[in-house]
GROMACS .gro file of C-alpha atoms in nm:
model
  396
    1UNK     CA    1   1.631   0.111  -2.982
    2UNK     CA    2   1.272   0.233  -2.905
    3UNK     CA    3   1.205   0.597  -2.792
    4UNK     CA    4   0.981   0.692  -2.503
    5UNK     CA    5   0.882   0.984  -2.297
    6UNK     CA    6   0.862   0.754  -1.968
    7UNK     CA    7   0.972   0.436  -1.903
    8UNK     CA    8   0.820   0.255  -1.576
    9UNK     CA    9   1.001  -0.042  -1.421
   10UNK     CA   10   0.715  -0.277  -1.279
   11UNK     CA   11   0.368  -0.312  -1.334
   12UNK     CA   12   0.220  -0.404  -1.051
   13UNK     CA   13  -0.040  -0.149  -0.869
   14UNK     CA   14   0.197   0.156  -0.828
   15UNK     CA   15   0.351   0.113  -1.162
   16UNK     CA   16   0.025  -0.001  -1.327
   17UNK     CA   17  -0.164   0.307  -1.179
   18UNK     CA   18   0.098   0.548  -1.296
   19UNK     CA   19   0.115   0.455  -1.653
   20UNK     CA   20  -0.275   0.520  -1.665
   21UNK     CA   21  -0.250   0.836  -1.463
   22UNK     CA   22   0.005   0.970  -1.705
   23UNK     CA   23  -0.190   0.831  -2.000
   24UNK     CA   24  -0.521   0.990  -1.829
   25UNK     CA   25  -0.388   1.320  -1.749
   26UNK     CA   26  -0.221   1.377  -2.080
   27UNK     CA   27  -0.456   1.317  -2.301
   28UNK     CA   28  -0.242   1.028  -2.441
   29UNK     CA   29   0.026   1.247  -2.552
   30UNK     CA   30   0.304   1.092  -2.357
   31UNK     CA   31   0.456   0.775  -2.491
   32UNK     CA   32   0.508   0.501  -2.199
   33UNK     CA   33   0.643   0.224  -2.183
   34UNK     CA   34   0.581  -0.028  -1.911
   35UNK     CA   35   0.852  -0.323  -1.815
   36UNK     CA   36   0.710  -0.590  -1.599
   37UNK     CA   37   0.862  -0.926  -1.493
   38UNK     CA   38   0.579  -1.140  -1.425
   39UNK     CA   39   0.213  -1.155  -1.613
   40UNK     CA   40  -0.007  -0.983  -1.329
   41UNK     CA   41  -0.326  -1.175  -1.342
   42UNK     CA   42  -0.126  -1.506  -1.225
   43UNK     CA   43  -0.218  -1.551  -0.837
   44UNK     CA   44   0.128  -1.616  -0.794
   45UNK     CA   45   0.240  -1.267  -0.854
   46UNK     CA   46   0.437  -1.130  -0.560
   47UNK     CA   47   0.262  -0.819  -0.609
   48UNK     CA   48  -0.091  -0.978  -0.641
   49UNK     CA   49  -0.076  -1.248  -0.446
   50UNK     CA   50  -0.355  -1.377  -0.186
   51UNK     CA   51  -0.287  -1.066   0.035
   52UNK     CA   52  -0.623  -0.777   0.012
   53UNK     CA   53  -0.540  -0.398   0.021
   54UNK     CA   54  -0.743  -0.145   0.215
   55UNK     CA   55  -0.797   0.152  -0.048
   56UNK     CA   56  -0.838   0.445   0.165
   57UNK     CA   57  -1.166   0.656   0.060
   58UNK     CA   58  -0.940   0.921  -0.047
   59UNK     CA   59  -0.739   0.688  -0.268
   60UNK     CA   60  -1.082   0.519  -0.411
   61UNK     CA   61  -1.186   0.885  -0.524
   62UNK     CA   62  -0.848   0.902  -0.691
   63UNK     CA   63  -0.914   0.606  -0.901
   64UNK     CA   64  -1.251   0.764  -0.967
   65UNK     CA   65  -1.083   1.059  -1.095
   66UNK     CA   66  -0.912   0.843  -1.338
   67UNK     CA   67  -1.190   0.678  -1.472
   68UNK     CA   68  -1.084   0.348  -1.312
   69UNK     CA   69  -1.294   0.305  -1.022
   70UNK     CA   70  -1.602   0.156  -1.197
   71UNK     CA   71  -1.412  -0.148  -1.281
   72UNK     CA   72  -1.234  -0.182  -0.974
   73UNK     CA   73  -1.564  -0.149  -0.733
   74UNK     CA   74  -1.707  -0.460  -0.820
   75UNK     CA   75  -1.437  -0.634  -0.647
   76UNK     CA   76  -1.428  -0.417  -0.317
   77UNK     CA   77  -1.597  -0.441  -0.022
   78UNK     CA   78  -1.663  -0.118   0.145
   79UNK     CA   79  -1.518  -0.040   0.537
   80UNK     CA   80  -1.803   0.137   0.718
   81UNK     CA   81  -1.673   0.102   1.061
   82UNK     CA   82  -1.365   0.057   1.237
   83UNK     CA   83  -1.293  -0.047   1.578
   84UNK     CA   84  -0.971   0.032   1.736
   85UNK     CA   85  -0.881  -0.105   2.093
   86UNK     CA   86  -0.565  -0.248   2.339
   87UNK     CA   87  -0.595  -0.598   2.452
   88UNK     CA   88  -0.645  -0.624   2.814
   89UNK     CA   89  -0.716  -0.238   2.891
   90UNK     CA   90  -1.065  -0.018   2.850
   91UNK     CA   91  -0.930   0.205   2.601
   92UNK     CA   92  -1.084   0.206   2.239
   93UNK     CA   93  -1.223   0.436   1.976
   94UNK     CA   94  -1.468   0.406   1.668
   95UNK     CA   95  -1.460   0.576   1.358
   96UNK     CA   96  -1.760   0.500   1.113
   97UNK     CA   97  -1.855   0.617   0.781
   98UNK     CA   98  -2.168   0.791   0.876
   99UNK     CA   99  -2.041   1.028   1.113
  100UNK     CA  100  -1.751   1.111   0.870
  101UNK     CA  101  -1.994   1.202   0.600
  102UNK     CA  102  -1.901   0.947   0.317
  103UNK     CA  103  -2.053   0.670   0.213
  104UNK     CA  104  -1.748   0.431   0.315
  105UNK     CA  105  -1.431   0.475   0.481
  106UNK     CA  106  -1.218   0.259   0.216
  107UNK     CA  107  -1.251  -0.031   0.027
  108UNK     CA  108  -1.096  -0.397   0.058
  109UNK     CA  109  -0.985  -0.544  -0.243
  110UNK     CA  110  -0.772  -0.836  -0.339
  111UNK     CA  111  -0.467  -0.771  -0.538
  112UNK     CA  112  -0.522  -1.025  -0.766
  113UNK     CA  113  -0.816  -0.864  -0.871
  114UNK     CA  114  -0.723  -0.546  -0.891
  115UNK     CA  115  -0.373  -0.655  -1.080
  116UNK     CA  116  -0.629  -0.830  -1.332
  117UNK     CA  117  -0.818  -0.497  -1.407
  118UNK     CA  118  -0.551  -0.265  -1.402
  119UNK     CA  119  -0.319  -0.493  -1.661
  120UNK     CA  120  -0.640  -0.526  -1.869
  121UNK     CA  121  -0.646  -0.155  -1.870
  122UNK     CA  122  -0.290  -0.106  -2.000
  123UNK     CA  123  -0.364  -0.314  -2.273
  124UNK     CA  124  -0.604  -0.079  -2.448
  125UNK     CA  125  -0.424   0.219  -2.416
  126UNK     CA  126  -0.278   0.322  -2.745
  127UNK     CA  127   0.020   0.544  -2.612
  128UNK     CA  128   0.157   0.251  -2.369
  129UNK     CA  129   0.344  -0.029  -2.456
  130UNK     CA  130   0.373  -0.326  -2.228
  131UNK     CA  131   0.689  -0.538  -2.195
  132UNK     CA  132   0.585  -0.838  -1.990
  133UNK     CA  133   0.744  -1.048  -1.896
  134UNK     CA  134   1.080  -0.869  -1.921
  135UNK     CA  135   1.275  -0.682  -1.674
  136UNK     CA  136   1.514  -0.386  -1.641
  137UNK     CA  137   1.887  -0.532  -1.672
  138UNK     CA  138   2.097  -0.213  -1.708
  139UNK     CA  139   2.063   0.134  -1.670
  140UNK     CA  140   2.241   0.428  -1.844
  141UNK     CA  141   2.191   0.792  -1.777
  142UNK     CA  142   2.333   1.087  -1.989
  143UNK     CA  143   2.266   1.447  -1.919
  144UNK     CA  144   1.968   1.463  -2.152
  145UNK     CA  145   1.827   1.099  -2.110
  146UNK     CA  146   1.806   0.727  -1.956
  147UNK     CA  147   1.857   0.433  -2.134
  148UNK     CA  148   1.749   0.100  -2.004
  149UNK     CA  149   1.836  -0.265  -2.166
  150UNK     CA  150   1.582  -0.535  -2.099
  151UNK     CA  151   1.633  -0.882  -2.017
  152UNK     CA  152   1.473  -1.013  -2.346
  153UNK     CA  153   1.755  -0.785  -2.547
  154UNK     CA  154   1.580  -0.460  -2.622
  155UNK     CA  155   1.680  -0.104  -2.538
  156UNK     CA  156   1.453   0.176  -2.415
  157UNK     CA  157   1.554   0.545  -2.407
  158UNK     CA  158   1.330   0.820  -2.253
  159UNK     CA  159   1.350   1.120  -2.093
  160UNK     CA  160   1.232   1.007  -1.745
  161UNK     CA  161   1.252   0.632  -1.560
  162UNK     CA  162   1.004   0.580  -1.305
  163UNK     CA  163   1.131   0.309  -1.050
  164UNK     CA  164   0.792   0.131  -0.943
  165UNK     CA  165   0.960  -0.225  -0.878
  166UNK     CA  166   0.866  -0.300  -0.518
  167UNK     CA  167   1.021  -0.296  -0.189
  168UNK     CA  168   1.343  -0.477  -0.313
  169UNK     CA  169   1.353  -0.242  -0.633
  170UNK     CA  170   1.644  -0.375  -0.881
  171UNK     CA  171   1.646  -0.013  -1.017
  172UNK     CA  172   1.764   0.177  -0.695
  173UNK     CA  173   2.002  -0.134  -0.624
  174UNK     CA  174   2.136  -0.054  -0.998
  175UNK     CA  175   2.153   0.324  -0.930
  176UNK     CA  176   2.323   0.278  -0.553
  177UNK     CA  177   2.003   0.503  -0.481
  178UNK     CA  178   2.068   0.528  -0.091
  179UNK     CA  179   1.812   0.393   0.130
  180UNK     CA  180   1.687   0.430   0.506
  181UNK     CA  181   1.594   0.081   0.688
  182UNK     CA  182   1.451   0.006   1.027
  183UNK     CA  183   1.389  -0.328   1.142
  184UNK     CA  184   1.068  -0.335   1.360
  185UNK     CA  185   1.147  -0.684   1.483
  186UNK     CA  186   0.792  -0.805   1.381
  187UNK     CA  187   0.653  -1.051   1.114
  188UNK     CA  188   0.330  -1.021   0.971
  189UNK     CA  189   0.135  -1.321   0.939
  190UNK     CA  190  -0.091  -1.309   0.681
  191UNK     CA  191  -0.447  -1.522   0.611
  192UNK     CA  192  -0.797  -1.516   0.509
  193UNK     CA  193  -1.009  -1.596   0.770
  194UNK     CA  194  -1.402  -1.687   0.813
  195UNK     CA  195  -1.606  -1.614   1.092
  196UNK     CA  196  -1.916  -1.727   1.246
  197UNK     CA  197  -2.088  -1.358   1.288
  198UNK     CA  198  -2.103  -1.150   0.956
  199UNK     CA  199  -1.849  -0.884   0.964
  200UNK     CA  200  -2.082  -0.640   0.841
  201UNK     CA  201  -1.833  -0.384   0.684
  202UNK     CA  202  -1.654  -0.363   1.056
  203UNK     CA  203  -1.236  -0.318   1.047
  204UNK     CA  204  -1.105  -0.431   1.363
  205UNK     CA  205  -0.745  -0.302   1.463
  206UNK     CA  206  -0.661  -0.455   1.811
  207UNK     CA  207  -0.338  -0.408   1.956
  208UNK     CA  208  -0.152  -0.674   2.160
  209UNK     CA  209   0.154  -0.750   2.352
  210UNK     CA  210   0.324  -0.908   2.080
  211UNK     CA  211   0.194  -0.628   1.795
  212UNK     CA  212  -0.144  -0.520   1.601
  213UNK     CA  213  -0.394  -0.779   1.508
  214UNK     CA  214  -0.597  -0.634   1.220
  215UNK     CA  215  -0.925  -0.784   1.021
  216UNK     CA  216  -1.063  -0.635   0.752
  217UNK     CA  217  -1.393  -0.688   0.573
  218UNK     CA  218  -1.367  -0.891   0.243
  219UNK     CA  219  -1.624  -1.058   0.011
  220UNK     CA  220  -1.790  -1.368   0.057
  221UNK     CA  221  -1.826  -1.278   0.400
  222UNK     CA  222  -1.420  -1.346   0.466
  223UNK     CA  223  -1.197  -1.140   0.651
  224UNK     CA  224  -0.855  -1.028   0.593
  225UNK     CA  225  -0.600  -1.091   0.884
  226UNK     CA  226  -0.286  -0.932   0.940
  227UNK     CA  227  -0.143  -1.042   1.266
  228UNK     CA  228   0.202  -0.875   1.362
  229UNK     CA  229   0.454  -1.048   1.594
  230UNK     CA  230   0.805  -1.161   1.660
  231UNK     CA  231   0.972  -1.375   1.401
  232UNK     CA  232   0.987  -1.649   1.632
  233UNK     CA  233   0.627  -1.636   1.745
  234UNK     CA  234   0.537  -1.645   1.351
  235UNK     CA  235   0.754  -1.948   1.315
  236UNK     CA  236   0.561  -2.122   1.558
  237UNK     CA  237   0.217  -2.009   1.419
  238UNK     CA  238   0.311  -2.097   1.070
  239UNK     CA  239   0.386  -2.451   1.167
  240UNK     CA  240   0.068  -2.513   1.371
  241UNK     CA  241  -0.292  -2.697   1.247
  242UNK     CA  242  -0.565  -2.480   1.123
  243UNK     CA  243  -0.742  -2.542   1.460
  244UNK     CA  244  -0.482  -2.452   1.658
  245UNK     CA  245  -0.383  -2.106   1.501
  246UNK     CA  246  -0.794  -2.051   1.482
  247UNK     CA  247  -0.779  -2.094   1.869
  248UNK     CA  248  -0.491  -1.873   1.931
  249UNK     CA  249  -0.639  -1.625   1.727
  250UNK     CA  250  -0.978  -1.646   1.898
  251UNK     CA  251  -0.754  -1.569   2.244
  252UNK     CA  252  -0.597  -1.263   2.107
  253UNK     CA  253  -0.912  -1.107   1.920
  254UNK     CA  254  -1.188  -1.204   2.122
  255UNK     CA  255  -1.564  -1.282   2.021
  256UNK     CA  256  -1.672  -0.983   1.839
  257UNK     CA  257  -1.711  -1.203   1.507
  258UNK     CA  258  -1.818  -1.493   1.681
  259UNK     CA  259  -1.610  -1.809   1.607
  260UNK     CA  260  -1.359  -1.795   1.396
  261UNK     CA  261  -1.432  -2.088   1.158
  262UNK     CA  262  -1.154  -2.139   0.892
  263UNK     CA  263  -0.808  -2.001   0.813
  264UNK     CA  264  -0.710  -1.992   0.443
  265UNK     CA  265  -0.341  -2.032   0.313
  266UNK     CA  266  -0.090  -1.848   0.576
  267UNK     CA  267   0.204  -1.634   0.456
  268UNK     CA  268   0.453  -1.442   0.657
  269UNK     CA  269   0.638  -1.134   0.598
  270UNK     CA  270   0.930  -0.941   0.791
  271UNK     CA  271   0.816  -0.594   0.870
  272UNK     CA  272   1.070  -0.292   0.811
  273UNK     CA  273   1.028   0.075   0.714
  274UNK     CA  274   1.242   0.092   0.429
  275UNK     CA  275   1.259   0.408   0.226
  276UNK     CA  276   1.496   0.595  -0.004
  277UNK     CA  277   1.658   0.909   0.109
  278UNK     CA  278   1.498   1.138  -0.184
  279UNK     CA  279   1.271   1.003  -0.402
  280UNK     CA  280   1.446   1.150  -0.716
  281UNK     CA  281   1.734   1.133  -0.888
  282UNK     CA  282   1.889   1.262  -1.206
  283UNK     CA  283   1.650   1.133  -1.461
  284UNK     CA  284   1.456   0.910  -1.202
  285UNK     CA  285   1.173   0.895  -1.004
  286UNK     CA  286   1.120   0.618  -0.692
  287UNK     CA  287   0.762   0.530  -0.589
  288UNK     CA  288   0.537   0.286  -0.405
  289UNK     CA  289   0.690   0.019  -0.216
  290UNK     CA  290   1.020   0.132  -0.409
  291UNK     CA  291   1.025   0.453  -0.261
  292UNK     CA  292   0.871   0.348   0.101
  293UNK     CA  293   0.778   0.025   0.238
  294UNK     CA  294   0.568   0.073   0.595
  295UNK     CA  295   0.471  -0.147   0.887
  296UNK     CA  296   0.108  -0.239   0.803
  297UNK     CA  297  -0.024  -0.109   1.146
  298UNK     CA  298  -0.264   0.201   1.000
  299UNK     CA  299  -0.299   0.051   0.635
  300UNK     CA  300  -0.106   0.368   0.469
  301UNK     CA  301   0.155   0.181   0.257
  302UNK     CA  302  -0.018   0.186  -0.076
  303UNK     CA  303  -0.233   0.506  -0.020
  304UNK     CA  304   0.093   0.677   0.031
  305UNK     CA  305   0.209   0.563  -0.291
  306UNK     CA  306  -0.092   0.634  -0.477
  307UNK     CA  307  -0.074   0.974  -0.341
  308UNK     CA  308   0.307   0.997  -0.502
  309UNK     CA  309   0.174   0.854  -0.804
  310UNK     CA  310  -0.090   1.095  -0.833
  311UNK     CA  311   0.132   1.391  -0.764
  312UNK     CA  312   0.414   1.264  -0.994
  313UNK     CA  313   0.146   1.236  -1.290
  314UNK     CA  314   0.007   1.582  -1.219
  315UNK     CA  315   0.357   1.705  -1.217
  316UNK     CA  316   0.496   1.582  -1.497
  317UNK     CA  317   0.167   1.616  -1.738
  318UNK     CA  318   0.188   2.006  -1.631
  319UNK     CA  319   0.567   2.035  -1.680
  320UNK     CA  320   0.508   1.827  -2.055
  321UNK     CA  321   0.228   2.112  -2.126
  322UNK     CA  322   0.456   2.386  -2.062
  323UNK     CA  323   0.731   2.203  -2.289
  324UNK     CA  324   0.949   2.158  -1.976
  325UNK     CA  325   1.198   1.891  -1.969
  326UNK     CA  326   1.002   1.606  -1.767
  327UNK     CA  327   1.320   1.431  -1.656
  328UNK     CA  328   1.531   1.733  -1.557
  329UNK     CA  329   1.572   1.820  -1.183
  330UNK     CA  330   1.409   2.129  -1.159
  331UNK     CA  331   1.078   1.923  -1.234
  332UNK     CA  332   1.163   1.623  -1.030
  333UNK     CA  333   1.242   1.855  -0.746
  334UNK     CA  334   0.923   2.031  -0.737
  335UNK     CA  335   0.750   1.695  -0.704
  336UNK     CA  336   0.969   1.570  -0.428
  337UNK     CA  337   0.901   1.877  -0.241
  338UNK     CA  338   0.548   1.844  -0.249
  339UNK     CA  339   0.527   1.505  -0.154
  340UNK     CA  340   0.782   1.543   0.191
  341UNK     CA  341   0.537   1.673   0.436
  342UNK     CA  342   0.262   1.377   0.376
  343UNK     CA  343   0.553   1.138   0.332
  344UNK     CA  344   0.717   1.254   0.648
  345UNK     CA  345   0.412   1.275   0.861
  346UNK     CA  346   0.237   0.908   0.732
  347UNK     CA  347   0.593   0.736   0.808
  348UNK     CA  348   0.644   0.921   1.162
  349UNK     CA  349   0.251   0.844   1.249
  350UNK     CA  350   0.288   0.460   1.160
  351UNK     CA  351   0.632   0.401   1.323
  352UNK     CA  352   0.526   0.614   1.646
  353UNK     CA  353   0.195   0.351   1.673
  354UNK     CA  354   0.413   0.068   1.653
  355UNK     CA  355   0.632   0.170   1.921
  356UNK     CA  356   0.356   0.306   2.103
  357UNK     CA  357   0.145  -0.010   2.102
  358UNK     CA  358   0.404  -0.289   2.126
  359UNK     CA  359   0.528  -0.162   2.459
  360UNK     CA  360   0.443  -0.331   2.766
  361UNK     CA  361   0.528  -0.003   3.002
  362UNK     CA  362   0.293   0.049   3.211
  363UNK     CA  363   0.316   0.432   3.164
  364UNK     CA  364   0.311   0.389   2.797
  365UNK     CA  365  -0.037   0.156   2.840
  366UNK     CA  366  -0.225   0.410   3.059
  367UNK     CA  367  -0.099   0.685   2.820
  368UNK     CA  368  -0.237   0.544   2.524
  369UNK     CA  369  -0.544   0.407   2.682
  370UNK     CA  370  -0.633   0.749   2.786
  371UNK     CA  371  -0.552   0.861   2.426
  372UNK     CA  372  -0.763   0.594   2.333
  373UNK     CA  373  -1.059   0.735   2.528
  374UNK     CA  374  -0.995   1.081   2.465
  375UNK     CA  375  -1.009   1.023   2.074
  376UNK     CA  376  -1.344   0.872   2.137
  377UNK     CA  377  -1.474   1.159   2.360
  378UNK     CA  378  -1.343   1.417   2.173
  379UNK     CA  379  -1.351   1.436   1.760
  380UNK     CA  380  -1.086   1.719   1.745
  381UNK     CA  381  -0.837   1.505   1.904
  382UNK     CA  382  -0.973   1.181   1.686
  383UNK     CA  383  -0.990   1.403   1.350
  384UNK     CA  384  -0.617   1.404   1.241
  385UNK     CA  385  -0.619   1.015   1.273
  386UNK     CA  386  -0.965   0.969   1.080
  387UNK     CA  387  -0.843   1.209   0.819
  388UNK     CA  388  -0.533   0.998   0.739
  389UNK     CA  389  -0.705   0.680   0.792
  390UNK     CA  390  -0.971   0.792   0.518
  391UNK     CA  391  -0.705   0.948   0.297
  392UNK     CA  392  -0.806   1.308   0.323
  393UNK     CA  393  -0.464   1.420   0.222
  394UNK     CA  394  -0.412   1.670  -0.047
  395UNK     CA  395  -0.261   1.440  -0.311
  396UNK     CA  396  -0.115   1.747  -0.467
   0.00000   0.00000   0.00000
């Protein structure tokens, strides 16, 4: 049996970042094991598939604080402007980097590229062992430790298990950690799209009768599409030709980027709010999508998860430096207490936007358009949304 300070189940974005943050902040004094089921530089990895992720400016700063952004930056496409509008109505608002005094509002990076960078970093840290391909098959907790048995036969023991194994977390299922779920009744159709006009760093979020449509700037002049709709509508759109798909998207999105020229492979993901009731349990902390999977309406999911990871890494390394038990409930509850306000506010924001902008009520349509108009005119009204969009949320 191998002994560690921390075992991390899941080596995709959240798990890999947690391991690297803990190693960096502790100066390599914590022994860490990362257990990952699939080699993350493979494009079929569910955490590193054709999807892109929008890293808020605050998330890029967090990666920079860990010495990681320099390696990730070449794969990023800066977001300089965000345009928010409501189809069929006049209300709209703009957010731009220059007016906020930042170089960019965020960066769009393909998960496959980010995964390859982080996985390579893990291989070069002496205090981190990576078990890949492997998986946690059984978990046993005692008052003083947690032991996991791996699929390949090895057993690992540690003071703490960090569950970072995705929205369908096997660890949470094995431990019967209670969850809350809400089905938004929507599916996200995701693809990469080429446009006739260059995006010039513009990101678009357009609210329609079926749900939001987002186009995010990507490398090579492409845009990353997230198009939310009912399951029935998604099923139909997944089956039509590329030309028919682009024609329908053009009708919904408009001509701000000129003619839509090409669409890549399409993927469809059901949208639910899926969160653990409490992100800590005896000898266990839950982070990333395992802790909460959000609607993509405001691009908050990974950015919230990264703030969880950073706070947990700081809490654990500070506890370790004091000689405290890093897996004890007082340490874990201190972490959970710090994260509750941000977590609750972000979940409320995304869920509220979904219900506000996916409703055809004339009263609500008037209210949200008035709101968008006020945001455009009054910086004080827009600023709370801007701060969360940019990621200016204190992560500790």
